[in-house]
CSV table of C-alpha atoms and ligand atoms in Angstrom, one decimal:
chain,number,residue,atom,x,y,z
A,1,UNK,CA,0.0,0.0,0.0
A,2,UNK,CA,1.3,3.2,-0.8
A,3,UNK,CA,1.8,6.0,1.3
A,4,UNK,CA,-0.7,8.7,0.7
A,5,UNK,CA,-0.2,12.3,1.8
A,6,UNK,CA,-2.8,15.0,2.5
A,7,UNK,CA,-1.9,16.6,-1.1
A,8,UNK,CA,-3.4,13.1,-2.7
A,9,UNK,CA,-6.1,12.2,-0.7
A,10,UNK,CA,-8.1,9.0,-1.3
A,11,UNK,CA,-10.4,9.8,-3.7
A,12,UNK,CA,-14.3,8.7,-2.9
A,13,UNK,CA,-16.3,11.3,-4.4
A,14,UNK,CA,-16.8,10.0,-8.2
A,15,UNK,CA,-20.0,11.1,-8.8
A,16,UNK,CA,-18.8,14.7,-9.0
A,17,UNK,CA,-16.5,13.6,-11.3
A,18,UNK,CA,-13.8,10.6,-12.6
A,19,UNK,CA,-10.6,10.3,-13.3
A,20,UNK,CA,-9.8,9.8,-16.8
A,21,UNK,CA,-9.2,6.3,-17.4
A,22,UNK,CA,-5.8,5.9,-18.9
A,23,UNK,CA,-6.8,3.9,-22.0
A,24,UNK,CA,-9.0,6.8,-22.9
A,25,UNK,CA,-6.3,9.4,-22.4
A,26,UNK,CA,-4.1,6.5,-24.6
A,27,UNK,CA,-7.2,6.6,-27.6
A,28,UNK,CA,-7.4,10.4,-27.7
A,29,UNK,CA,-3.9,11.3,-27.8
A,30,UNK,CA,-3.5,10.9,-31.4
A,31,UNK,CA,-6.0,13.2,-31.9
A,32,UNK,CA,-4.6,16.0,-30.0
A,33,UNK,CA,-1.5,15.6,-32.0
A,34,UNK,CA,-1.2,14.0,-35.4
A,35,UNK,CA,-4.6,13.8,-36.3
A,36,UNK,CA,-5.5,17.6,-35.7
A,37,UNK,CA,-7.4,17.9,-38.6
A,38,UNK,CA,-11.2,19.8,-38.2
A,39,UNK,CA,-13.3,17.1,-39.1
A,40,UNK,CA,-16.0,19.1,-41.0
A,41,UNK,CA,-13.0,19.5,-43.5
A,42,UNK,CA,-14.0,17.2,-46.7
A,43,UNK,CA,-11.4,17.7,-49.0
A,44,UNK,CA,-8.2,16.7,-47.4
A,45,UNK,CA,-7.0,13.8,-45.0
A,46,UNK,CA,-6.8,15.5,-42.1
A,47,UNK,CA,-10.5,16.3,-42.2
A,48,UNK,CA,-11.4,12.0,-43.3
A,49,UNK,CA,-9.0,11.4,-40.2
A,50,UNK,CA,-10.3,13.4,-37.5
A,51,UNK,CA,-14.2,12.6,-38.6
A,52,UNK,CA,-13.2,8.7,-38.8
A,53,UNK,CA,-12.3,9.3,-35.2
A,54,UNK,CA,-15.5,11.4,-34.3
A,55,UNK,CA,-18.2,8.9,-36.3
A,56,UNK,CA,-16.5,5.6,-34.9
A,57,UNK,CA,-17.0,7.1,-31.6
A,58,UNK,CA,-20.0,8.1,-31.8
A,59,UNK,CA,-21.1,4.2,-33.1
A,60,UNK,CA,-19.7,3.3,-29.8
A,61,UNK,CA,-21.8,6.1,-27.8
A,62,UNK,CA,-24.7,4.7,-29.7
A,63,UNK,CA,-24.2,1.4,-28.9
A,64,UNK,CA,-23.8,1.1,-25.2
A,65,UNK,CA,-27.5,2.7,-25.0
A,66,UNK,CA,-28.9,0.3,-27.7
A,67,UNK,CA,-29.1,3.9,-30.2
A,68,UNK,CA,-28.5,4.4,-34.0
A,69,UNK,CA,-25.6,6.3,-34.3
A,70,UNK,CA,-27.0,9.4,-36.0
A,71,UNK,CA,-29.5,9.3,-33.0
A,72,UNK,CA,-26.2,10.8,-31.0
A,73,UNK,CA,-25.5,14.9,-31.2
A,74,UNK,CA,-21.8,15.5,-29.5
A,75,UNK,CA,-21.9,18.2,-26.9
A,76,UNK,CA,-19.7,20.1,-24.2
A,77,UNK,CA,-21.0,17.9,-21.1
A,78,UNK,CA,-24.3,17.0,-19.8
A,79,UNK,CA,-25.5,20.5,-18.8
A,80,UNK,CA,-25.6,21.2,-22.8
A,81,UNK,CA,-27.2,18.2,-22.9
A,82,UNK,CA,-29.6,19.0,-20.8
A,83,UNK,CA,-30.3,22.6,-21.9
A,84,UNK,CA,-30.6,21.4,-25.5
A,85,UNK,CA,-32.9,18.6,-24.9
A,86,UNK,CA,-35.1,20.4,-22.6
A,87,UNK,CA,-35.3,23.8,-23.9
A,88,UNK,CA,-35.1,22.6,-27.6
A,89,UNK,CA,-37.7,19.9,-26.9
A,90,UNK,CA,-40.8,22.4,-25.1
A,91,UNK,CA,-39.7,25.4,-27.4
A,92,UNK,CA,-40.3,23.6,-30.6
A,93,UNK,CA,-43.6,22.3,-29.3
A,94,UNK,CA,-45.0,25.5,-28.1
A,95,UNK,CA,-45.6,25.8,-31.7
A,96,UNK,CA,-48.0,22.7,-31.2
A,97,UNK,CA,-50.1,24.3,-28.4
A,98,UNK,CA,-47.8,22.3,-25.9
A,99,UNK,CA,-46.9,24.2,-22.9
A,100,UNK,CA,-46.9,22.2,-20.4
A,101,UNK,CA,-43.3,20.9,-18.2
A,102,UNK,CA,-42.7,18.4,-15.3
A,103,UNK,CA,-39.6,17.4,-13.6
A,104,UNK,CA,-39.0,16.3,-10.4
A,105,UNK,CA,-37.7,18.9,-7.6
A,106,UNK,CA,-34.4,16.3,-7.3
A,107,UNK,CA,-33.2,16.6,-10.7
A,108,UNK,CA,-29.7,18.1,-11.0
A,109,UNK,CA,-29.7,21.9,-11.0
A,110,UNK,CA,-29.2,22.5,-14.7
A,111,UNK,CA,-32.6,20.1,-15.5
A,112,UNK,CA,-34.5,22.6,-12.8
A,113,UNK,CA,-33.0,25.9,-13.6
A,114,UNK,CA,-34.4,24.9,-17.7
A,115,UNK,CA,-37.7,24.4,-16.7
A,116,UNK,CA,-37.6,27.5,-14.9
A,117,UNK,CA,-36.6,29.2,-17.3
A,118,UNK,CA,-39.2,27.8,-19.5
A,119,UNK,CA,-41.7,28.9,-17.2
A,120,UNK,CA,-40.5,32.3,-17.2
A,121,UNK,CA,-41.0,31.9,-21.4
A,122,UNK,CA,-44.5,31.6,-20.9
A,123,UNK,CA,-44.4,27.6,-20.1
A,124,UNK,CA,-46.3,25.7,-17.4
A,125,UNK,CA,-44.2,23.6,-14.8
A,126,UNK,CA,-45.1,21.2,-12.7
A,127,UNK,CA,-41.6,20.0,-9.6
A,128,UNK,CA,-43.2,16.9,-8.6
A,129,UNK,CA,-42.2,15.9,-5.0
A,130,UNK,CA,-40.3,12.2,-4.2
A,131,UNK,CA,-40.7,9.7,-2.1
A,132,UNK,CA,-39.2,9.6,1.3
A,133,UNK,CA,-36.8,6.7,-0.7
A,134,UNK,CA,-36.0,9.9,-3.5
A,135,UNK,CA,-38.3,7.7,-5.5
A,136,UNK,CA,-41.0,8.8,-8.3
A,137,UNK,CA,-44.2,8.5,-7.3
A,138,UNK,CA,-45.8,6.9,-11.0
A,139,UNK,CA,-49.4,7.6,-10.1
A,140,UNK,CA,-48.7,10.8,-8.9
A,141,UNK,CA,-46.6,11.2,-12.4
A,142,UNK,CA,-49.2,9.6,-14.3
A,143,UNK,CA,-52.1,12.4,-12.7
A,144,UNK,CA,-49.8,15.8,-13.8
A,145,UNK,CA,-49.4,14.2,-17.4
A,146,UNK,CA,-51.7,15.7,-19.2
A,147,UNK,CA,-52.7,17.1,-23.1
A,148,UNK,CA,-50.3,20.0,-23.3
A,149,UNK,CA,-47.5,18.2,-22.0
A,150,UNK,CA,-44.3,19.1,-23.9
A,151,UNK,CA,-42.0,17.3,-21.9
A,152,UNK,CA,-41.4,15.1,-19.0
A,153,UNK,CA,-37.7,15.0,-17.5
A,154,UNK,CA,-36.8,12.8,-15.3
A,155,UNK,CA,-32.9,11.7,-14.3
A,156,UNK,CA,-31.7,8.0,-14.4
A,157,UNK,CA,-29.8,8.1,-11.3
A,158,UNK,CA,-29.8,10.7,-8.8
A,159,UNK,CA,-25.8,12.6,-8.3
A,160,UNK,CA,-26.7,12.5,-4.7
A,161,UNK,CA,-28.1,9.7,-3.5
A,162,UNK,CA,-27.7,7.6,-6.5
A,163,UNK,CA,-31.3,6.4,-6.6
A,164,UNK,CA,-32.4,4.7,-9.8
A,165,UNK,CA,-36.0,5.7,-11.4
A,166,UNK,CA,-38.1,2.9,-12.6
A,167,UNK,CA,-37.6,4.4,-16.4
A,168,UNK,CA,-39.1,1.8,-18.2
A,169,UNK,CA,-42.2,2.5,-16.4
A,170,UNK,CA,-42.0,6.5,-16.4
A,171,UNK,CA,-41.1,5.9,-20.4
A,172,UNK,CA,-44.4,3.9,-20.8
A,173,UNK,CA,-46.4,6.7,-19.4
A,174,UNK,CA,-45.0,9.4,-21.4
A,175,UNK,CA,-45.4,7.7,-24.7
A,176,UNK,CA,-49.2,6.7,-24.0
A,177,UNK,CA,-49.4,10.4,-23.3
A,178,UNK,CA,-47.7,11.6,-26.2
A,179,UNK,CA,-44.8,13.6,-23.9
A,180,UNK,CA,-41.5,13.5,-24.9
A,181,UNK,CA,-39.3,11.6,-22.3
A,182,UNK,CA,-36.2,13.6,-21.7
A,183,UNK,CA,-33.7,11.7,-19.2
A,184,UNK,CA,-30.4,12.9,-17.3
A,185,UNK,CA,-28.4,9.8,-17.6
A,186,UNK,CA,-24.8,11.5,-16.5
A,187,UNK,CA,-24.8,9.1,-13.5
A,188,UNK,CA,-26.4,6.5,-15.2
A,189,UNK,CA,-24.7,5.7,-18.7
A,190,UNK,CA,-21.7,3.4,-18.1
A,191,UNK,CA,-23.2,2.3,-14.9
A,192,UNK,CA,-26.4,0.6,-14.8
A,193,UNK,CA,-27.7,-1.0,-18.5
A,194,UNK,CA,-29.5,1.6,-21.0
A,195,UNK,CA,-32.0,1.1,-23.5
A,196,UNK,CA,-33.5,3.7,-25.1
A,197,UNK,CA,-36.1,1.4,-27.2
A,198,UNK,CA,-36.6,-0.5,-23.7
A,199,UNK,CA,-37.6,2.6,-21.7
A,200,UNK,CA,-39.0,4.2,-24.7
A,201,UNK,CA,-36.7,7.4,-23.8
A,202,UNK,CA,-36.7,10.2,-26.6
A,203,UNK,CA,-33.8,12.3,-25.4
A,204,UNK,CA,-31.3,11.5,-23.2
A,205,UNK,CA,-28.2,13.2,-21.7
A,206,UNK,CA,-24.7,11.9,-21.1
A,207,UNK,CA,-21.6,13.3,-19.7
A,208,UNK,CA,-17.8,12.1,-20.3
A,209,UNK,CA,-16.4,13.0,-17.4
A,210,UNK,CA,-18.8,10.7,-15.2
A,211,UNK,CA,-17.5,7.7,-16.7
A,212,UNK,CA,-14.5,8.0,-16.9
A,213,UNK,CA,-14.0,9.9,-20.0
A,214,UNK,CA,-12.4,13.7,-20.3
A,215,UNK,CA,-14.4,16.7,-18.8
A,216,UNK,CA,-16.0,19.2,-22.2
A,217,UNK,CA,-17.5,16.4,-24.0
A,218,UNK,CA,-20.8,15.1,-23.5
A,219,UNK,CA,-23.8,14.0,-25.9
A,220,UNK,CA,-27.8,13.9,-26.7
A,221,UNK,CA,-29.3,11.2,-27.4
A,222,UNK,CA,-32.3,12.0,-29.8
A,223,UNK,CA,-35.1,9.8,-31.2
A,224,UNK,CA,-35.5,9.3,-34.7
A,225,UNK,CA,-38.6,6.6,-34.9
A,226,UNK,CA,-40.5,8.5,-33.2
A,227,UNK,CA,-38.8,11.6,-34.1
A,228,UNK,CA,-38.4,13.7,-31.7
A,229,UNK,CA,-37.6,17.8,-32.8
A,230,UNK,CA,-35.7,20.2,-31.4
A,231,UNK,CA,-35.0,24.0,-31.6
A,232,UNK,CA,-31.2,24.3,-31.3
A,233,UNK,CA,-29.6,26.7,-28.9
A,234,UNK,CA,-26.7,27.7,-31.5
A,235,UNK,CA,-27.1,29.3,-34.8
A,236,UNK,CA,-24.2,28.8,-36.8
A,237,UNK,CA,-22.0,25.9,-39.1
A,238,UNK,CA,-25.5,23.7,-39.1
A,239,UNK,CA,-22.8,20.5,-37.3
A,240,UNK,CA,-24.7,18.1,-36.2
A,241,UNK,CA,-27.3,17.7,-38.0
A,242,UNK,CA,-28.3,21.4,-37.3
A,243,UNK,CA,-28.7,20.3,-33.5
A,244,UNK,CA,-25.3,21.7,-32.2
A,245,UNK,CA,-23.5,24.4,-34.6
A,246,UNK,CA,-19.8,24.7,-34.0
A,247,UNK,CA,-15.9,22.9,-34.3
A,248,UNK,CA,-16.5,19.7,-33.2
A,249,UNK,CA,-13.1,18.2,-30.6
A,250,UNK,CA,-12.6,15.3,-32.5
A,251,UNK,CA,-10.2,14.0,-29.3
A,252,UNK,CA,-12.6,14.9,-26.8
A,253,UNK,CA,-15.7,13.1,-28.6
A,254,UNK,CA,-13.1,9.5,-29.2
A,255,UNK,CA,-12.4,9.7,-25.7
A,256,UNK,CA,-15.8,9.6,-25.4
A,257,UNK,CA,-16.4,6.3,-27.6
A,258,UNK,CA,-13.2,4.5,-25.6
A,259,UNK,CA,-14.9,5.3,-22.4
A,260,UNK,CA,-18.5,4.2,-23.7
A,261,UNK,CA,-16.5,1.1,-24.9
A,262,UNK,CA,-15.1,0.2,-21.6
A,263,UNK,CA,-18.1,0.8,-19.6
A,264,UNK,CA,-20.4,-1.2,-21.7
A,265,UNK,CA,-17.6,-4.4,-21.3
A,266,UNK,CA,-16.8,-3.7,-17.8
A,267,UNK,CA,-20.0,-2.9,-16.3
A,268,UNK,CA,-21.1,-6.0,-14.4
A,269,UNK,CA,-18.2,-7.0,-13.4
A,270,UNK,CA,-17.4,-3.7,-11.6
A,271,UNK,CA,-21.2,-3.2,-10.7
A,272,UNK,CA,-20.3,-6.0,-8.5
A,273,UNK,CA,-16.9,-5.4,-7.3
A,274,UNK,CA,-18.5,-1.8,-6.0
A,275,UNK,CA,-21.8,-3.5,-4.7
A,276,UNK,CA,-18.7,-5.6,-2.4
A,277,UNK,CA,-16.7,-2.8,-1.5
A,278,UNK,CA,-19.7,-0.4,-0.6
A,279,UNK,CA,-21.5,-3.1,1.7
A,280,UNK,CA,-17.9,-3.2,3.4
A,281,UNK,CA,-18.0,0.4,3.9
A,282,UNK,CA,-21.7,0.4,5.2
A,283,UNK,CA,-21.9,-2.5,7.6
A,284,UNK,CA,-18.5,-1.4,9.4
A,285,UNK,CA,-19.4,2.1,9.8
A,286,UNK,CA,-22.9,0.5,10.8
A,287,UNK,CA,-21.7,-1.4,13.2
A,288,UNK,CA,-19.1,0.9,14.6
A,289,UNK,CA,-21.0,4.1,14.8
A,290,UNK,CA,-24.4,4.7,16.2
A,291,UNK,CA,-27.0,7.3,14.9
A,292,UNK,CA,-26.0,6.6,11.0
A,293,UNK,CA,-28.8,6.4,8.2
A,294,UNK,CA,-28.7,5.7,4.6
A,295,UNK,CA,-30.1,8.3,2.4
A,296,UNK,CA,-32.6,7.1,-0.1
A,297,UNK,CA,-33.5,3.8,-1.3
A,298,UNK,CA,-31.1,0.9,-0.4
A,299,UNK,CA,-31.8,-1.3,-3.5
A,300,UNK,CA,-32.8,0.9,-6.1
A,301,UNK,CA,-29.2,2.8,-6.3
A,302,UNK,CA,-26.0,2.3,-8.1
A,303,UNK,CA,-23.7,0.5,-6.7
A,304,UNK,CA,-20.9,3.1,-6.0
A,305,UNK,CA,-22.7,5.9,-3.7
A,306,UNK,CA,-23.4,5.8,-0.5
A,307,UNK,CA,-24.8,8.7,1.5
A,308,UNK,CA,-25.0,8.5,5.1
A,309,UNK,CA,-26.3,10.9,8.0
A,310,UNK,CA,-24.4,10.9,11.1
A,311,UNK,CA,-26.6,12.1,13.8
A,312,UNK,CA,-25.5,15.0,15.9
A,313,UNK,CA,-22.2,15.4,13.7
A,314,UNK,CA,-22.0,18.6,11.1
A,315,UNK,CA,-21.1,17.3,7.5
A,316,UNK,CA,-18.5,20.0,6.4
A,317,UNK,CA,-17.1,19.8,9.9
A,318,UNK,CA,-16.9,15.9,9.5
A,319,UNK,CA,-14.5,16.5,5.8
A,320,UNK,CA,-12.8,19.1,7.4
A,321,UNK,CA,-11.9,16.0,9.8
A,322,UNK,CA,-10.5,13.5,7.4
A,323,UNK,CA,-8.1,15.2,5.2
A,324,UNK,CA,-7.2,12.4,4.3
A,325,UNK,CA,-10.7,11.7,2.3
A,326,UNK,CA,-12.1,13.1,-1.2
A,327,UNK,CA,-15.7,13.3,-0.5
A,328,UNK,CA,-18.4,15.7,-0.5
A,329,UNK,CA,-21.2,16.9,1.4
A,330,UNK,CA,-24.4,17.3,-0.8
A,331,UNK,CA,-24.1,18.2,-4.3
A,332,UNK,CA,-20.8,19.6,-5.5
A,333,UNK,CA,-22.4,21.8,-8.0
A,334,UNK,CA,-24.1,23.8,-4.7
A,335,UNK,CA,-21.6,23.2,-1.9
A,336,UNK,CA,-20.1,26.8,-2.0
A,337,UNK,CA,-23.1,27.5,-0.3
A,338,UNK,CA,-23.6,26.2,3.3
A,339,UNK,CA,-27.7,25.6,2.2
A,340,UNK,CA,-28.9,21.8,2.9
A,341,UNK,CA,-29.1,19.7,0.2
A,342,UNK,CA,-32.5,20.5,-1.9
A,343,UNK,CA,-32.4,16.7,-2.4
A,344,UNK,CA,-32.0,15.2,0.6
A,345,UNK,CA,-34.8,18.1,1.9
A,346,UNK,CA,-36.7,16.9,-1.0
A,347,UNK,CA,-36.2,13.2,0.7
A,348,UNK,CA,-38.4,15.0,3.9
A,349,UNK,CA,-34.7,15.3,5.7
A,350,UNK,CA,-34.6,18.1,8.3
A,351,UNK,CA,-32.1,21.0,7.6
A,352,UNK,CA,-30.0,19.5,10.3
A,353,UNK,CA,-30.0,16.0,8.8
A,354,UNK,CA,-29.1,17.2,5.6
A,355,UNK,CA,-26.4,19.1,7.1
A,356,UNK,CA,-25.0,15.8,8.9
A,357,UNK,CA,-24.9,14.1,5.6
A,358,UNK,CA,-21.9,13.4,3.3
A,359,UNK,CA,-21.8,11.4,0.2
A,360,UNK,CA,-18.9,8.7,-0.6
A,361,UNK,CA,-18.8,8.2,-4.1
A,362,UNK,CA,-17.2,4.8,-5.0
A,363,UNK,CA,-15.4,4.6,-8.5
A,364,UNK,CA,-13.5,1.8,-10.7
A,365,UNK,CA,-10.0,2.8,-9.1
A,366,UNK,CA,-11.2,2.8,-5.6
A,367,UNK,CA,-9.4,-0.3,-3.9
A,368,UNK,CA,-10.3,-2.2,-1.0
A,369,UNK,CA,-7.3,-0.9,1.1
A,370,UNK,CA,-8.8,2.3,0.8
A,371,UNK,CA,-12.0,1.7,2.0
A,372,UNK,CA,-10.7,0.4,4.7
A,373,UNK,CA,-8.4,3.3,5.4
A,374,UNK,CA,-12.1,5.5,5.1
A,375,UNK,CA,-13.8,3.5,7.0
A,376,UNK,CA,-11.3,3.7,10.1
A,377,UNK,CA,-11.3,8.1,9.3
A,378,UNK,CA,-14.5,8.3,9.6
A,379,UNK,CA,-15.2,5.9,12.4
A,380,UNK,CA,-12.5,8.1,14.0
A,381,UNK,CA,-13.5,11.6,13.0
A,382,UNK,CA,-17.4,10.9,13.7
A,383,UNK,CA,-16.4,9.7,17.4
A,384,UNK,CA,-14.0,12.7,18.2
A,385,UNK,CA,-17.2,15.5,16.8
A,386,UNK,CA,-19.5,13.7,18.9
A,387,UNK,CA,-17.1,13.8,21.9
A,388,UNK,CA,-16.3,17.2,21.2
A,389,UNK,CA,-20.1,18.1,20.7
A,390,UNK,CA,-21.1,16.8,24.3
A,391,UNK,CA,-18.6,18.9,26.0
A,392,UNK,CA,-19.6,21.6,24.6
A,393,UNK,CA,-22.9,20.9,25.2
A,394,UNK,CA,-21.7,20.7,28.8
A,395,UNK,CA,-20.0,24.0,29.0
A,396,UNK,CA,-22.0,25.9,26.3
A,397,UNK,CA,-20.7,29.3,27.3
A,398,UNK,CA,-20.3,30.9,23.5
A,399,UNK,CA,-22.1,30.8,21.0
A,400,UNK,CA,-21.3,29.2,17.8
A,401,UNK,CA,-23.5,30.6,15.5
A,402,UNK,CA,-20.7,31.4,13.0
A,403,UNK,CA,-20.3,27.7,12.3
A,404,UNK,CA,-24.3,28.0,11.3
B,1,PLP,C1,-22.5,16.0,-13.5
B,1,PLP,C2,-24.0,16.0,-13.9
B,1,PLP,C3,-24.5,16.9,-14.8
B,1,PLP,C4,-23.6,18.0,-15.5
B,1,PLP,O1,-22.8,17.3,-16.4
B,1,PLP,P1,-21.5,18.2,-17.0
B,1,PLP,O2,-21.0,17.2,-18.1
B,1,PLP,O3,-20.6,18.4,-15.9
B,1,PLP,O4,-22.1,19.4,-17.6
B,1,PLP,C5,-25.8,16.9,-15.0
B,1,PLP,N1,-26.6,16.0,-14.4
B,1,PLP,C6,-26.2,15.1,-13.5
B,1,PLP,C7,-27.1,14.1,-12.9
B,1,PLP,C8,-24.8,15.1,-13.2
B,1,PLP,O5,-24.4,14.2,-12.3
């Protein structure tokens, strides 16, 4: 085991982001040398080089989600992905009397802060509430579903408590409707199986740099039997297929394919492996440690997050305890502001609860040794707060309202 330092902590927050795996780095390097050519350039090799690259990755994009390959529009990330399906989706059928928007009030801030934008265009929303599990309710789905209904967007897999929506069911609903079924799959894709023609999903985001791939490269999935129309967000060059003017990064979107590759060939096994290692982490800290809860649904997650409430212990003051950890305490996206989760509120959480949360994302380079080396920080670190807490619950003489 190596030594580790505070400058390289262990790394256990992967669903804010992975490291790049290095067989993808290995697949895109020729591209960001040799191979530099723009690949909407059609009369010269370097153009037939660098779109080879870009169309044979974007077979493998298709593939691992059971797509057609011109089904997939390269993006920057999953928050273009997003914005594009979501706002290119209900603006385009505005024109068809369609104004109506549901999402659920845990979907990942660049999903909510689309709709409300929408609304503020004119567009009626509808934030549907979870389940105490971070669950859809379907009836409850089924009953705000109605004839103007644009769109319905609803995330694979939650970036916080990794919970899985039944898709296949939600995808059912929208198509009797006649709603188009837009899904945040950046947590998802790469991790649990997708099938677009399975969950009858229109539109559907992805994100390299959640599975493993480089960050500035994502892609939309859109349906071409039914089709499914959009409105793009860019005017310019017409690239993809009109959907998304603009230079594509040819060694950006192959490191996109490798990463698709590997996930689709890898993912059982690992599913399983991190299903191992995150029981391990649970059931010690479980037994250990009193006054810890899981947040959201035990069985219907992915197998590599794990979000735990420590009763009585303050979450940032618990990872300012292990430097020696990588995690993070609600969504990254948020955490520069001290506010409680929306999603584990959303979960019926108390603002303190929330607040005594952290999330441990497990990832495909997360060994054994080092969740046992986590395991024994935080056993450690949630015993000293607590001990610390009750003597200053013993002598509370000042105030410590600045911590709040
Ligand atoms: C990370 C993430 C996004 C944003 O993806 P980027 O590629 O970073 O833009 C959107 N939705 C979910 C669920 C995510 O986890």
């Amino acid at each position: 085991m190596q030594e580790r330092s505070e400058e390289t902590p262990i790394y256990l927050d992967n669903q804010a982001t992975t490291p790049l795996d290095p067989r993808v780095l290995e697949a895109m390097m020729p591209y960001l040398t040799g191979h530099f050519g723009n690949p909407h350039s059609v009369h010269h090799a370097y153009g037939w080089k660098a779109v080879a690259g870009v169309e044979a990755a974007r077979a493998e994009v298709a593939e691992l989600i059971a797509a057609e390959s011109r089904e997939v529009v390269f993006t920057s990330g999953a928050t273009e992905s997003n914005n594009l399906a979501i706002k290119g989706a209900a603006r385009f059928l505005r024109r068809k009397g369609k104004t109506h928007v549901v999402t659920l009030a845990t979907e990942h801030k660049c999903v909510l802060e689309c709709c409300r934008r929408l609304e503020r265009e004119g567009f009626r929303l509808t934030v549907l509430p979870v389940e105490p599990s971070g669950l859809v309710d379907l009836q409850r789905l089924n009953e705000a579903i109605c004839e103007d209904t644009a769109l319905v967007s609803v995330m694979a897999v939650n970036n916080e408590i990794g919970v899985i929506q039944p898709l296949a069911e939600i995808g059912a609903l929208c198509r009797e409707a006649g709603a188009v079924f837009h899904c945040d799959a950046a947590q998802a894709v790469g991790k649990i199986p997708i099938d677009v023609e399975a969950m009858k999903i229109d539109l559907l985001s992805i994100s390299g740099h959640k599975v493993y791939g480089p960050k500035g490269v994502g892609a939309l999935y859109v349906r071409r039997r039914p089709r499914v129309r959009l409105e793009p967000l860019f005017d310019g060059g017409g690239q993809e297929r009109g959907l998304r003017s603009g230079t594509l990064a040819p060694a950006l979107c192959v490191g996109l394919g490798k990463a698709c590759v590997l996930a689709g060939r890898e993912m059982a096994e690992e599913a399983e492996r991190l299903l191992a290692l995150r029981g391990r982490f649970r059931e010690r800290i479980m037994a250990a440690l009193e006054g810890v809860s899981l947040n959201g649904d035990p069985e219907q997650r992915v197998a590599g997050n794990l979000n735990l409430a420590f009763e009585g212990v303050d979450g940032e003051a618990l990872i300012d305890a292990m430097p020696k950890l990588a995690v993070s305490s609600g969504s990254a996206c948020s955490s520069a502001a001290v506010e409680p989760s929306y999603v584990l509120r959303a979960l019926g959480l108390s603002d303190e609860a929330a607040h005594s949360s952290i999330r441990i994302g497990l990832g495909r380079f997360t060994t054994e040794a080092e969740v046992d080396l986590a395991i024994e920080d935080v056993t450690t670190a949630v015993t000293a707060l607590r001990r610390d807490g009750a003597k200053a619950e013993a002598g509370r003489a000042t105030a410590v309202g600045a911590a709040e």
